[in-house]
Amino acid sequence: MTFNEDSQLSGGKVKRRGRTAAIAGGGGVGIVAIVALLITAFSGGNVDLTSLLGDGGTTQIQQQDETVQPAEECRTGRDANQRVECRMEGAAESLDAYWTGEADSLGIAYTTPGFWLFDGSTDTGCGQASSATGPFYCPPDRSIYLDTAFYDDLQSRYGSSGGPLAQMYVVAHEWGHHVQQLQGTFADTDRSGTGASSGSVRVELQADCYAGAWVGSAATTRDASGETFFEPVTRAQIADALSAASAVGDDSIQERATGRVDPDSFTHGSSAQRQAWFTRGYERGATACDTFSVPGSQL
């Protein structure tokens, strides 16, 4: 989507954590670890890199202390159209306005999640995360974590067409996990299982649906001054979002990583499922996103 250049950004929704990391030693993490890292994208869960590397590996990560600083100064929609950090700020402000207005329909008391950008690696309430983990939501500290370098991977590694809406779809999906946290979905759902109709897949598809619901209302969501955040969404921009949803489908990731697809190990949903639920939210709104009442064969 394209921001309305006259929209006003108040700033402060997005913060950046700085950390330097030195990686030493030889050897790789292996195909099993690579697949595990890829499938954690959009997981909203905890990833322990040390368990993936194993105690016999030679790779070591040495961390220095983190520093917290504001993200770039972002004042207008023009800034958001030009710079990725401002795009994240603009998306966050629009998402916050949308969910503030939508909360009553879902019966939740809405609060704003934390939103942290980082480079390389960072510490979170879910443990240490790296750029290889992919964007995620951490329920214990109710925060979204994202290394914007992932957007390059989204195109070069995952095969997405890219584009601003593809980037903001990532944020909107993780914001959807925050809404689920407020609904009690994480606490009430057994996400330990896998499979095409498992609880973990239903959680992820609902977050996709919530992302679509935001996109469907984004062009009418207004900033504090009354200006709309975005210009009307185009078909090409929706295609970019659907491309991103397809690129991070379990079947797509598995086939690229291993050359085969195992539906019994799905944790996020197939490309077709992710596209379908995003579209459902886009067309019908957040109240149509109950993935838990749908039979597995219809997910």
Coordinates of C-alpha atoms in Angstrom, one line a residue:
M1 CA 0.0 0.0 0.0
T2 CA 1.0 3.6 -0.5
F3 CA 0.8 6.0 2.4
N4 CA -1.1 9.2 2.1
E5 CA 1.8 11.7 2.0
D6 CA -0.2 14.2 4.1
S7 CA -0.9 11.7 6.9
Q8 CA 0.8 12.6 10.2
L9 CA 2.9 10.1 12.2
S10 CA 3.2 10.8 15.9
G11 CA 6.2 8.5 16.3
G12 CA 7.2 6.3 19.2
K13 CA 5.4 3.1 18.3
V14 CA 8.7 1.5 17.0
K15 CA 12.0 1.3 18.8
R16 CA 15.3 -0.1 17.8
R17 CA 17.7 -2.2 19.7
G18 CA 21.4 -2.1 18.8
R19 CA 23.6 -5.1 19.3
T20 CA 26.8 -6.3 17.7
A21 CA 27.5 -9.9 17.1
A22 CA 30.7 -11.7 16.1
I23 CA 30.4 -15.1 14.6
A24 CA 33.5 -17.3 14.7
G25 CA 34.4 -20.9 13.8
G26 CA 33.7 -23.2 10.9
G27 CA 30.9 -25.6 10.1
G28 CA 27.2 -25.0 9.4
V29 CA 24.0 -25.6 11.2
G30 CA 22.9 -28.3 8.8
I31 CA 19.7 -28.8 6.8
V32 CA 17.5 -29.7 9.8
A33 CA 18.4 -26.5 11.6
I34 CA 17.9 -24.5 8.5
V35 CA 14.5 -25.9 7.9
A36 CA 13.6 -25.3 11.6
L37 CA 14.8 -21.7 11.4
L38 CA 12.8 -21.1 8.2
I39 CA 9.6 -22.5 9.6
T40 CA 9.8 -20.3 12.7
A41 CA 9.0 -17.2 10.6
F42 CA 5.7 -15.8 11.8
S43 CA 5.6 -18.3 14.7
G44 CA 5.0 -16.1 17.7
G45 CA 7.1 -18.6 19.7
N46 CA 10.4 -19.1 21.3
V47 CA 13.5 -20.2 19.4
D48 CA 16.6 -21.4 21.2
L49 CA 19.5 -21.2 18.7
T50 CA 21.8 -23.1 20.9
S51 CA 19.6 -26.2 20.7
L52 CA 19.7 -26.0 16.9
L53 CA 23.5 -25.6 16.7
G54 CA 24.1 -28.4 19.1
D55 CA 26.9 -28.6 21.7
G56 CA 29.4 -30.2 19.2
G57 CA 29.3 -27.4 16.7
T58 CA 32.1 -24.9 16.1
T59 CA 29.9 -21.8 15.6
Q60 CA 30.0 -19.4 18.4
I61 CA 28.1 -16.1 18.8
Q62 CA 29.6 -13.5 21.0
Q63 CA 27.3 -10.7 22.0
Q64 CA 27.9 -7.2 23.3
D65 CA 25.5 -5.2 25.5
E66 CA 22.3 -3.9 23.8
T67 CA 21.4 -0.3 23.6
V68 CA 17.8 1.0 23.1
Q69 CA 17.2 3.9 20.9
P70 CA 14.3 5.4 19.0
A71 CA 13.7 4.4 15.4
E72 CA 14.3 7.0 12.7
E73 CA 12.4 10.2 13.0
C74 CA 9.2 9.8 11.0
R75 CA 6.7 12.6 10.7
T76 CA 4.6 12.0 7.6
G77 CA 3.3 9.4 5.2
R78 CA 5.9 10.7 2.7
D79 CA 8.6 9.5 5.2
A80 CA 6.9 6.1 5.4
N81 CA 6.8 5.8 1.6
Q82 CA 10.6 6.5 1.4
R83 CA 12.2 4.7 4.3
V84 CA 11.6 1.2 5.7
E85 CA 11.8 2.2 9.4
C86 CA 9.2 4.9 8.8
R87 CA 7.1 2.4 7.0
M88 CA 7.2 0.2 10.1
E89 CA 6.2 3.2 12.2
G90 CA 3.4 4.1 9.9
A91 CA 2.1 0.5 9.7
A92 CA 2.2 0.3 13.5
E93 CA 0.3 3.5 14.0
S94 CA -2.4 2.4 11.5
L95 CA -2.6 -1.1 13.0
D96 CA -2.9 0.5 16.5
A97 CA -5.8 2.8 15.3
Y98 CA -7.5 -0.1 13.5
W99 CA -7.4 -2.5 16.5
T100 CA -8.4 0.2 18.9
G101 CA -11.6 0.6 16.9
E102 CA -12.1 -3.1 16.3
A103 CA -11.5 -4.4 19.9
D104 CA -15.2 -4.2 21.0
S105 CA -16.3 -6.4 18.1
L106 CA -13.9 -9.1 19.4
G107 CA -14.7 -8.5 23.0
I108 CA -11.1 -7.6 24.0
A109 CA -9.5 -4.8 26.0
Y110 CA -7.0 -3.6 23.5
T111 CA -3.4 -2.5 24.5
T112 CA -0.6 -1.6 22.1
P113 CA 2.2 -4.2 21.7
G114 CA 5.9 -3.4 21.9
F115 CA 7.6 -3.2 18.5
W116 CA 11.3 -3.7 18.3
L117 CA 13.6 -3.5 15.3
F118 CA 17.0 -5.1 15.7
D119 CA 20.1 -6.0 13.7
G120 CA 21.7 -9.4 13.9
S121 CA 20.4 -10.6 17.2
T122 CA 18.6 -9.5 20.4
D123 CA 17.4 -10.7 23.8
T124 CA 13.6 -11.1 24.2
G125 CA 11.2 -12.5 26.8
C126 CA 11.2 -15.7 24.7
G127 CA 14.9 -16.0 24.7
Q128 CA 17.6 -14.9 22.3
A129 CA 16.6 -14.3 18.7
S130 CA 18.6 -13.7 15.6
S131 CA 17.8 -12.5 12.2
A132 CA 17.7 -16.1 11.0
T133 CA 14.7 -16.6 13.4
G134 CA 12.5 -14.4 11.3
P135 CA 10.0 -11.9 12.6
F136 CA 8.0 -13.1 15.6
Y137 CA 5.7 -12.1 18.4
C138 CA 6.8 -12.9 22.0
P139 CA 3.8 -13.5 24.3
P140 CA 5.6 -13.1 27.6
D141 CA 6.7 -9.5 26.9
R142 CA 3.9 -8.8 24.4
S143 CA 6.2 -7.5 21.8
I144 CA 7.0 -7.9 18.1
Y145 CA 10.6 -8.4 17.0
L146 CA 11.8 -7.8 13.5
D147 CA 15.1 -7.5 11.7
T148 CA 14.3 -5.6 8.5
A149 CA 16.9 -7.6 6.6
F150 CA 14.3 -10.3 6.6
Y151 CA 12.5 -8.3 3.8
D152 CA 15.5 -9.0 1.5
D153 CA 15.2 -12.7 2.4
L154 CA 11.5 -12.6 1.7
Q155 CA 12.3 -12.0 -1.9
S156 CA 15.7 -13.7 -2.5
R157 CA 15.2 -16.8 -0.3
Y158 CA 11.4 -17.2 0.0
G159 CA 10.5 -16.0 -3.5
S160 CA 8.0 -13.3 -2.6
S161 CA 7.4 -10.5 -5.2
G162 CA 8.2 -8.0 -2.4
G163 CA 6.7 -4.5 -2.2
P164 CA 5.6 -2.3 0.7
L165 CA 2.4 -4.2 1.4
A166 CA 4.3 -7.5 1.6
Q167 CA 6.5 -5.9 4.2
M168 CA 3.6 -4.6 6.2
Y169 CA 1.7 -7.9 5.9
V170 CA 4.5 -9.4 8.0
V171 CA 3.9 -6.7 10.7
A172 CA 0.2 -7.1 10.5
H173 CA 0.4 -10.9 11.0
E174 CA 2.5 -10.5 14.1
W175 CA 0.1 -7.8 15.4
G176 CA -2.6 -10.4 14.9
H177 CA -0.7 -12.6 17.3
H178 CA -0.9 -9.8 19.8
V179 CA -4.6 -9.6 19.4
Q180 CA -4.7 -13.4 20.0
Q181 CA -2.7 -13.0 23.2
L182 CA -5.3 -10.4 24.4
Q183 CA -8.1 -12.9 23.4
G184 CA -6.5 -15.7 25.4
T185 CA -6.0 -17.7 22.3
F186 CA -2.4 -18.6 23.1
A187 CA -3.3 -19.8 26.6
D188 CA -6.3 -21.8 25.4
T189 CA -4.8 -23.5 22.4
D190 CA -2.5 -26.5 22.3
R191 CA 0.2 -25.5 19.9
S192 CA 2.5 -28.5 20.6
G193 CA 1.0 -30.6 17.8
T194 CA 1.6 -30.4 14.0
G195 CA -0.4 -31.1 10.9
A196 CA -2.6 -29.3 8.4
S197 CA -5.5 -28.8 10.9
S198 CA -3.5 -28.6 14.1
G199 CA -3.9 -25.9 16.8
S200 CA -0.7 -24.3 15.8
V201 CA -1.9 -24.0 12.1
R202 CA -5.2 -22.5 13.2
V203 CA -3.4 -19.9 15.3
E204 CA -1.2 -18.9 12.3
L205 CA -4.1 -18.8 9.8
Q206 CA -6.1 -16.6 12.2
A207 CA -3.2 -14.2 12.3
D208 CA -3.2 -14.1 8.5
C209 CA -6.9 -13.4 8.5
Y210 CA -6.4 -10.6 11.0
A211 CA -3.7 -9.1 8.7
G212 CA -6.1 -9.2 5.8
A213 CA -8.8 -7.5 7.9
W214 CA -6.5 -4.6 8.6
V215 CA -5.6 -4.3 5.0
G216 CA -9.3 -4.2 4.1
S217 CA -9.9 -1.2 6.4
A218 CA -6.5 0.5 6.1
A219 CA -7.6 3.0 3.5
T220 CA -10.3 4.3 5.8
T221 CA -8.3 4.2 9.1
R222 CA -7.4 7.7 10.1
D223 CA -4.5 9.4 12.0
A224 CA -5.0 11.8 14.9
S225 CA -5.4 14.7 12.6
G226 CA -8.2 13.0 10.7
E227 CA -6.2 12.1 7.5
T228 CA -6.3 8.6 6.2
F229 CA -3.1 6.7 6.7
F230 CA -3.2 5.1 3.2
E231 CA -4.3 5.6 -0.3
P232 CA -6.8 3.0 -1.6
V233 CA -5.1 -0.4 -2.0
T234 CA -4.6 -1.7 -5.5
R235 CA -4.9 -5.1 -7.0
A236 CA -1.2 -5.2 -7.6
Q237 CA -0.5 -4.5 -3.9
I238 CA -2.9 -7.2 -2.8
A239 CA -1.0 -9.5 -5.1
D240 CA 2.2 -8.6 -3.3
A241 CA 0.7 -9.5 0.0
L242 CA -0.7 -12.8 -1.3
S243 CA 2.8 -13.5 -2.7
A244 CA 4.3 -13.0 0.7
A245 CA 1.7 -15.3 2.3
S246 CA 2.3 -18.0 -0.3
A247 CA 6.1 -17.7 0.1
V248 CA 6.0 -18.5 3.8
G249 CA 3.5 -21.4 3.5
D250 CA 4.8 -24.6 5.1
D251 CA 4.7 -26.5 1.8
S252 CA 6.6 -23.9 0.0
I253 CA 9.3 -23.6 2.7
Q254 CA 9.7 -27.4 2.9
E255 CA 9.9 -28.0 -0.8
R256 CA 12.6 -25.3 -1.2
A257 CA 14.6 -26.6 1.8
T258 CA 14.3 -30.4 1.4
G259 CA 12.6 -31.1 -2.0
R260 CA 9.5 -32.7 -0.4
V261 CA 6.4 -31.7 1.5
D262 CA 5.2 -33.3 4.7
P263 CA 1.7 -32.1 5.7
D264 CA 1.9 -33.9 9.0
S265 CA 4.7 -31.5 10.1
F266 CA 2.9 -28.3 9.2
T267 CA 2.9 -25.6 11.9
H268 CA 1.7 -22.5 9.9
G269 CA -0.4 -23.7 7.1
S270 CA 0.0 -24.3 3.4
S271 CA 0.5 -21.5 0.9
A272 CA -3.1 -21.9 -0.3
Q273 CA -4.4 -21.8 3.3
R274 CA -2.5 -18.7 4.2
Q275 CA -3.7 -16.9 1.0
A276 CA -7.3 -18.0 1.6
W277 CA -7.5 -16.8 5.2
F278 CA -5.8 -13.5 4.4
T279 CA -8.4 -12.9 1.6
R280 CA -11.2 -13.9 3.9
G281 CA -10.1 -11.2 6.4
Y282 CA -9.6 -8.7 3.7
E283 CA -13.1 -9.3 2.3
R284 CA -15.1 -10.0 5.5
G285 CA -13.3 -8.3 8.4
A286 CA -11.9 -9.5 11.7
T287 CA -15.1 -11.1 13.0
A288 CA -14.9 -13.7 10.2
C289 CA -11.5 -15.0 11.3
D290 CA -12.6 -17.8 13.7
T291 CA -10.3 -20.6 12.4
F292 CA -11.1 -22.7 15.4
S293 CA -14.8 -23.4 14.4
V294 CA -13.9 -24.5 10.9
P295 CA -13.6 -28.3 10.2
G296 CA -10.0 -29.3 9.4
S297 CA -11.0 -30.3 5.9
Q298 CA -12.2 -26.7 5.2
L299 CA -9.3 -24.8 6.7

